Coordinates of C-alpha atoms in Angstrom, one line a residue:
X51 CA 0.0 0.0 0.0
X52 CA 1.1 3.4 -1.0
X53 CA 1.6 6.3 1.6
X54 CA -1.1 8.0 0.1
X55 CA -0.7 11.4 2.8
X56 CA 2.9 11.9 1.7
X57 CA 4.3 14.6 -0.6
X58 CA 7.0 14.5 -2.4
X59 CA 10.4 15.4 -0.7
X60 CA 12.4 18.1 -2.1
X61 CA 16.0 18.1 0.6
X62 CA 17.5 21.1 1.8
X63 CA 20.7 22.3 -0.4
X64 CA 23.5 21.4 2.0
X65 CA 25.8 24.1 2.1
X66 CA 29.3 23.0 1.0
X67 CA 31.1 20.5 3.8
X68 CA 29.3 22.9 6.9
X69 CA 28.7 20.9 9.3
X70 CA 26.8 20.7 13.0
X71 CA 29.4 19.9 15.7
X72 CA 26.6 18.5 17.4
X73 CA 25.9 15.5 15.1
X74 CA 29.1 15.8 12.6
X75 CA 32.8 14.3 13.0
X76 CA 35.4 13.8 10.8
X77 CA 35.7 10.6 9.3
X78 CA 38.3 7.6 9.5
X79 CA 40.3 5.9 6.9
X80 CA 37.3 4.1 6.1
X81 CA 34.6 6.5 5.4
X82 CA 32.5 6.0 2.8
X83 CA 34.1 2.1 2.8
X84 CA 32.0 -1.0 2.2
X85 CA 32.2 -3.7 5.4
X86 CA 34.1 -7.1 4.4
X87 CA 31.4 -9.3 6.1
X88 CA 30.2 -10.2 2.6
X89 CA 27.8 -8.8 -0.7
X90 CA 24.2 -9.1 0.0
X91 CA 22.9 -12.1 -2.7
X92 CA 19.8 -12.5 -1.8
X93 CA 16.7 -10.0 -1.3
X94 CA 16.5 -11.9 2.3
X95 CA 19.2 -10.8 3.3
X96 CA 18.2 -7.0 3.5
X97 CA 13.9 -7.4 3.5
X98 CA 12.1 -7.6 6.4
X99 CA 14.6 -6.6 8.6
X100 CA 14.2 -3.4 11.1
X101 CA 17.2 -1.9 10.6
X102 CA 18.1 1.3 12.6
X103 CA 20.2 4.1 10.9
X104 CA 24.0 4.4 12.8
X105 CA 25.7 7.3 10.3
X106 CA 25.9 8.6 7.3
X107 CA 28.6 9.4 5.2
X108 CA 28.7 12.2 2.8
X109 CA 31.7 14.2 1.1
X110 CA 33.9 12.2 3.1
X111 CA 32.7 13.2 6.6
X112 CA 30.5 11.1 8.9
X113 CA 27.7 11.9 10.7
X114 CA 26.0 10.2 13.7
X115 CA 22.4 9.6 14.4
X116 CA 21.9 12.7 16.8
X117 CA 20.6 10.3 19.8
X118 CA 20.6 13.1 22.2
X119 CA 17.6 15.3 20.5
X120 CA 14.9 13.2 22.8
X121 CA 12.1 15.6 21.9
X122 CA 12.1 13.9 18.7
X123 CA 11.4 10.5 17.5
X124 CA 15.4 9.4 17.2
X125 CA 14.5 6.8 19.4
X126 CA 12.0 5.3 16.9
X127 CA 14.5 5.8 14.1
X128 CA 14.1 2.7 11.5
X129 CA 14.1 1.4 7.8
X130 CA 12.3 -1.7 6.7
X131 CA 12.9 -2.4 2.9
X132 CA 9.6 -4.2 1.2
X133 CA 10.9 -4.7 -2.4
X134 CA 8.0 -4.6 -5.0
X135 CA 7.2 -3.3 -8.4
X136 CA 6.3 0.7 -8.3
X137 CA 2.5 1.9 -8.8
X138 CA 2.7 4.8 -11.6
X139 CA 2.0 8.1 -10.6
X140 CA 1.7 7.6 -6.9
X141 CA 4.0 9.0 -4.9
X142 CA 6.2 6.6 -2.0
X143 CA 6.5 3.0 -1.7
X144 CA 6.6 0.5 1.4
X145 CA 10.0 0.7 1.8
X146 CA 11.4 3.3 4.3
X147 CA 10.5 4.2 7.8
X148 CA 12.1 7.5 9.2
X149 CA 15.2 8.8 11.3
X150 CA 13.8 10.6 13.5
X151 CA 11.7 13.3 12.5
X152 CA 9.8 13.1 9.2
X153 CA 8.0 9.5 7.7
X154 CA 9.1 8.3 4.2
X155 CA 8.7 5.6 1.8
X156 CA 10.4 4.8 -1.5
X157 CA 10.4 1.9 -4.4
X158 CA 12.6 -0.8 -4.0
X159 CA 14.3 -3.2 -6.2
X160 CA 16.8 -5.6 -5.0
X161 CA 19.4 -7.3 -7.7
X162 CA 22.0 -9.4 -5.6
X163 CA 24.1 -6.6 -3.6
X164 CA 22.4 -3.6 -5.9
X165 CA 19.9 -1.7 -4.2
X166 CA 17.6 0.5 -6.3
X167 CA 15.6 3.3 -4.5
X168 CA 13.3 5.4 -6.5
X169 CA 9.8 7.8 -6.1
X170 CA 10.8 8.9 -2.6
X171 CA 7.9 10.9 -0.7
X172 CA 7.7 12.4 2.8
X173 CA 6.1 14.1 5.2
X174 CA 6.8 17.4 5.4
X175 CA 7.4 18.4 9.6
X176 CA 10.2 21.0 10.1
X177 CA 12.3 19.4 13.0
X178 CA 15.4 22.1 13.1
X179 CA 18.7 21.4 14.2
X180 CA 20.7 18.3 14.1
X181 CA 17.8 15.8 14.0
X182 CA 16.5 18.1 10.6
X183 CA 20.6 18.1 9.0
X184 CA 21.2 14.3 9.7
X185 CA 17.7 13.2 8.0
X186 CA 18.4 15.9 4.8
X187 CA 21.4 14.0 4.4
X188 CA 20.4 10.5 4.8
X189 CA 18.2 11.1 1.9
X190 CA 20.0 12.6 -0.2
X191 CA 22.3 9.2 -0.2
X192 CA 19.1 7.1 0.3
X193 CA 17.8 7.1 -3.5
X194 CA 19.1 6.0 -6.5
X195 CA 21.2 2.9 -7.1
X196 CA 23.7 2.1 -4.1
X197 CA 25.9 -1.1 -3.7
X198 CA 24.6 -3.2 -0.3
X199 CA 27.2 -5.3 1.6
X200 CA 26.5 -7.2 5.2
X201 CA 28.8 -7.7 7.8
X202 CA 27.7 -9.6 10.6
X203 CA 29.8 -9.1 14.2
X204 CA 28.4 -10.7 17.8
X205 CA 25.8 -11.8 16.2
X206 CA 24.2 -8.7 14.8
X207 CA 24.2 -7.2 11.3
X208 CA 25.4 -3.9 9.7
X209 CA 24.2 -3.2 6.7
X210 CA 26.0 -0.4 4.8
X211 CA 24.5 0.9 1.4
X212 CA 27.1 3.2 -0.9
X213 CA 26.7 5.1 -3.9
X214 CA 29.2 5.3 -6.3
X215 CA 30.4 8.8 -5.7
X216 CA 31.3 7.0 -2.0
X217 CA 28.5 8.4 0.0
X218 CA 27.4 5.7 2.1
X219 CA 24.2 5.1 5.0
X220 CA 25.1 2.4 7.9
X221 CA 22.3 0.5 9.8
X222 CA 22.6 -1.9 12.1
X223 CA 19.8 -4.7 12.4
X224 CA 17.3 -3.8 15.3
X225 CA 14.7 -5.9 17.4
X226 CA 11.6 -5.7 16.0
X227 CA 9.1 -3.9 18.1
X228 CA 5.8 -5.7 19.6
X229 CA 2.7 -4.3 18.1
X230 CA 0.9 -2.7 20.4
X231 CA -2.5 -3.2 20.4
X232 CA -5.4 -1.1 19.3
X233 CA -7.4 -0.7 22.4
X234 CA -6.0 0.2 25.9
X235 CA -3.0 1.6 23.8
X236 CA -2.2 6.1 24.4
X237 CA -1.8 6.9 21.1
X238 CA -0.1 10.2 21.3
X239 CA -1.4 12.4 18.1
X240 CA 1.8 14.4 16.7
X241 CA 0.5 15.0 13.0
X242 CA -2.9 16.6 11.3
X243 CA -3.3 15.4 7.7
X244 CA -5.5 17.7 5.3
X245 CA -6.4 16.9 1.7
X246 CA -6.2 13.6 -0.6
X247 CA -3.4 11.9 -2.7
X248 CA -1.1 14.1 -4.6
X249 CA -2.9 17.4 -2.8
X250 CA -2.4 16.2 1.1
X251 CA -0.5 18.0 2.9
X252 CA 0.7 17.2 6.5
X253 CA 1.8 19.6 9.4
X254 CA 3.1 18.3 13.5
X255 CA 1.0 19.8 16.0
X256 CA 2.0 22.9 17.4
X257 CA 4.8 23.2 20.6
X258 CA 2.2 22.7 23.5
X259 CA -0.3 20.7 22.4
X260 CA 0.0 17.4 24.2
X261 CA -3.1 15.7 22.0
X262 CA -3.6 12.1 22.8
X263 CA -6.4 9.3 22.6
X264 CA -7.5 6.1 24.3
X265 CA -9.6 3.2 23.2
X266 CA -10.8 1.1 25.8
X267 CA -12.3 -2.3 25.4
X268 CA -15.6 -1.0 26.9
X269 CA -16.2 1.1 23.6
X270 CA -15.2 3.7 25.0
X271 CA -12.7 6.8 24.0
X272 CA -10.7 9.7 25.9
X273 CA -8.1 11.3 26.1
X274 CA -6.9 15.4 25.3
X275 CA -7.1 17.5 21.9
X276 CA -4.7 19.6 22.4
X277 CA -5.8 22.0 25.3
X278 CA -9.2 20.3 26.4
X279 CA -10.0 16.9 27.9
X280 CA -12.5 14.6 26.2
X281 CA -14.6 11.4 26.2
X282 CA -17.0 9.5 24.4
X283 CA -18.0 6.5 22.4
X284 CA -16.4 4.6 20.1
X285 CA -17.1 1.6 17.7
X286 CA -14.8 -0.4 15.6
X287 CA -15.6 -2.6 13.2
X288 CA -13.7 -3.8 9.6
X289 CA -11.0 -1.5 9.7
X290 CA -13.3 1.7 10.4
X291 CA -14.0 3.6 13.4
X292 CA -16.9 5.9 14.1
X293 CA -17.3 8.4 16.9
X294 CA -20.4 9.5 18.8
X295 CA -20.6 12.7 20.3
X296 CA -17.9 13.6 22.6
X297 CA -18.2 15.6 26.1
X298 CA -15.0 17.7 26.3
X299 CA -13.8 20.3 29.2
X300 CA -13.7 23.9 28.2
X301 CA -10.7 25.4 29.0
X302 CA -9.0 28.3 26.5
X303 CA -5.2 27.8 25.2
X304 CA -3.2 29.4 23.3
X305 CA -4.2 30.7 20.1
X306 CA -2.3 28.0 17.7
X307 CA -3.0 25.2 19.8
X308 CA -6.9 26.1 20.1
X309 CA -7.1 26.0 15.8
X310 CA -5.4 22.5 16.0
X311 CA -7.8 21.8 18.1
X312 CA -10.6 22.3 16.8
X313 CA -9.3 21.1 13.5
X314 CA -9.0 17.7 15.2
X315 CA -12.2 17.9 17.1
X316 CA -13.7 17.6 12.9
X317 CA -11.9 14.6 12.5
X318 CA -13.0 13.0 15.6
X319 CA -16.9 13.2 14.0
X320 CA -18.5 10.3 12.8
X321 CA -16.7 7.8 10.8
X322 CA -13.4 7.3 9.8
X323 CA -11.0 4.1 8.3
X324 CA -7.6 3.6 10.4
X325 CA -4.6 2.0 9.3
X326 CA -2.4 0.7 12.3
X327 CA 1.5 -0.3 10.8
X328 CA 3.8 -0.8 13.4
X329 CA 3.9 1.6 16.1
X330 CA 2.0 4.0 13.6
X331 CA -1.6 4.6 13.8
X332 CA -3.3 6.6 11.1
X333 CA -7.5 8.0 11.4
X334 CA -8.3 9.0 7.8
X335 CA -12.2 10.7 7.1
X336 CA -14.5 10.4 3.5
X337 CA -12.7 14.0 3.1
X338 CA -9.2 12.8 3.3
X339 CA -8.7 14.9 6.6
X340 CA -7.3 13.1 9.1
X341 CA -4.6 12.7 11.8
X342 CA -0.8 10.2 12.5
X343 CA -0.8 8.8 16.4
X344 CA 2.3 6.6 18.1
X345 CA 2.1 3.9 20.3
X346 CA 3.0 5.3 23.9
X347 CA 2.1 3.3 26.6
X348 CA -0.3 0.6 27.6
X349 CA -3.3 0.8 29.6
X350 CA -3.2 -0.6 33.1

């Protein structure tokens, strides 16, 4: 299935060899270098695998997954590669994941120990500072044809993909996370979704709102939009969910944070389909409005 509420990812210019001193360092010997554990021969070897981004290298400097910015989603940082044939004129693929701030997918074809990454899409969140310089250039090595190669140390796998102008991305294979399940699951809401296919557009909610949701096995719903409190009723059934009325506290916030409210409070009406991938939940209306929730933490 295509990432339908994606847009097409246009990265940043990077500015010469600047780099953060917070996330950059100068590369070793073997920058850019290809590990000697082995080609990749085999679309196995790479698919299916959650494999969590260690560095990238580009113009002969490395850069390290900036593990420190907690107030992102570093610690959720993945790539899963689903190789398949490309859908025409629908932007992203299921291969991809993100690094920490923004969600992307990509086509990808697997030949041996090529790797063949085309039509990558995005969400569109600004995340500034080193989280938003490590993921502009991850992508700009993580798309066209790159040479794969696995080395395998301790019992865990590194797989490290390099173009041929030397840029390369390390990842090291990562435990694959439990599904959490749909009810008695905080899903907290961190992305509102407007508009349909090509047109959709995505935006993070803004610094303060702290918008989350519940569903409990007695059908019912709760949790915050953003300012106010709410409950109410909620039935799902063949991949849909539909909302009655909800009973929310009135409290006033600040003037962003109300508007994203409320804007949420429409999608929250009646009936929507959801998707849940992973730790990802997605709520998508008739309209194509809609919202992006992660898994926090489980109901008592």
């Amino acid at each position: 299935m295509k990432r339908t509420t994606s847009v097409k990812y246009a990265p940043a210019a990077l500015a010469g060899a600047a780099v953060l001193a917070a996330c950059g360092t100068e590369s070793g010997s073997d920058s850019g270098s290809v590990g000697d554990g082995g080609k990749t021969t085999d679309a196995a070897d790479v698919a299916d695998i959650r494999w969590v981004p260690q560095k990238v290298t580009v113009d002969g400097k490395t850069y390290d997954l900036p593990t420190g910015e907690k107030q992102f989603r570093v610690d959720q940082a993945h790539i899963t590669f689903k190789p398949g044939a490309a859908e025409p004129d629908v932007g992203g693929g299921e291969s991809g994941g993100s690094v920490g701030c923004n969600d992307f997918g990509a086509d990808v074809e697997i030949d041996g120990d090529t790797v063949k990454i085309t039509d990558l899409a995005s969400t569109q969140m600004g995340c500034p500072g080193p989280v938003q310089e490590f993921e502009e250039r991850f992508q700009s090595v993580f798309t066209g044809t790159l040479k794969a190669a696995i080395e395998e140390r301790d019992g865990t796998k590194t797989l490290t993909l390099t173009r041929s102008d030397g840029d390369s991305i390390t990842l090291a294979e990562g435990a694959d996370e439990p599904k959490p399940a749909l009810k008695g699951t905080k899903w907290t809401i961190d992305t509102l979704v407007s508009g349909k296919g090509d047109d959709a557009t995505a935006q993070s909610l803004p610094k303060g709102a702290k918008a989350h949701l519940t569903l409990s096995r007695d059908g019912s719903v709760s949790g915050n939009l953003g300012c106010n409190n709410f409950r109410g009723k909620a039935t799902v059934k063949d991949g849909s969910i539909e909302f009655g009325p909800l009973s929310t506290t009135r409290m006033l916030c600040e003037g962003s944070v109300m508007k994203a409210e409320r804007e949420l409070t429409e999608i929250l009406v009646g009936k929507g389909s959801y998707q849940q991938k992973d730790q990802e939940l997605t709520l998508t209306t008739a309209s194509g409005d809609g919202l992006v929730a992660r898994a926090k933490t489980q109901e008592k």
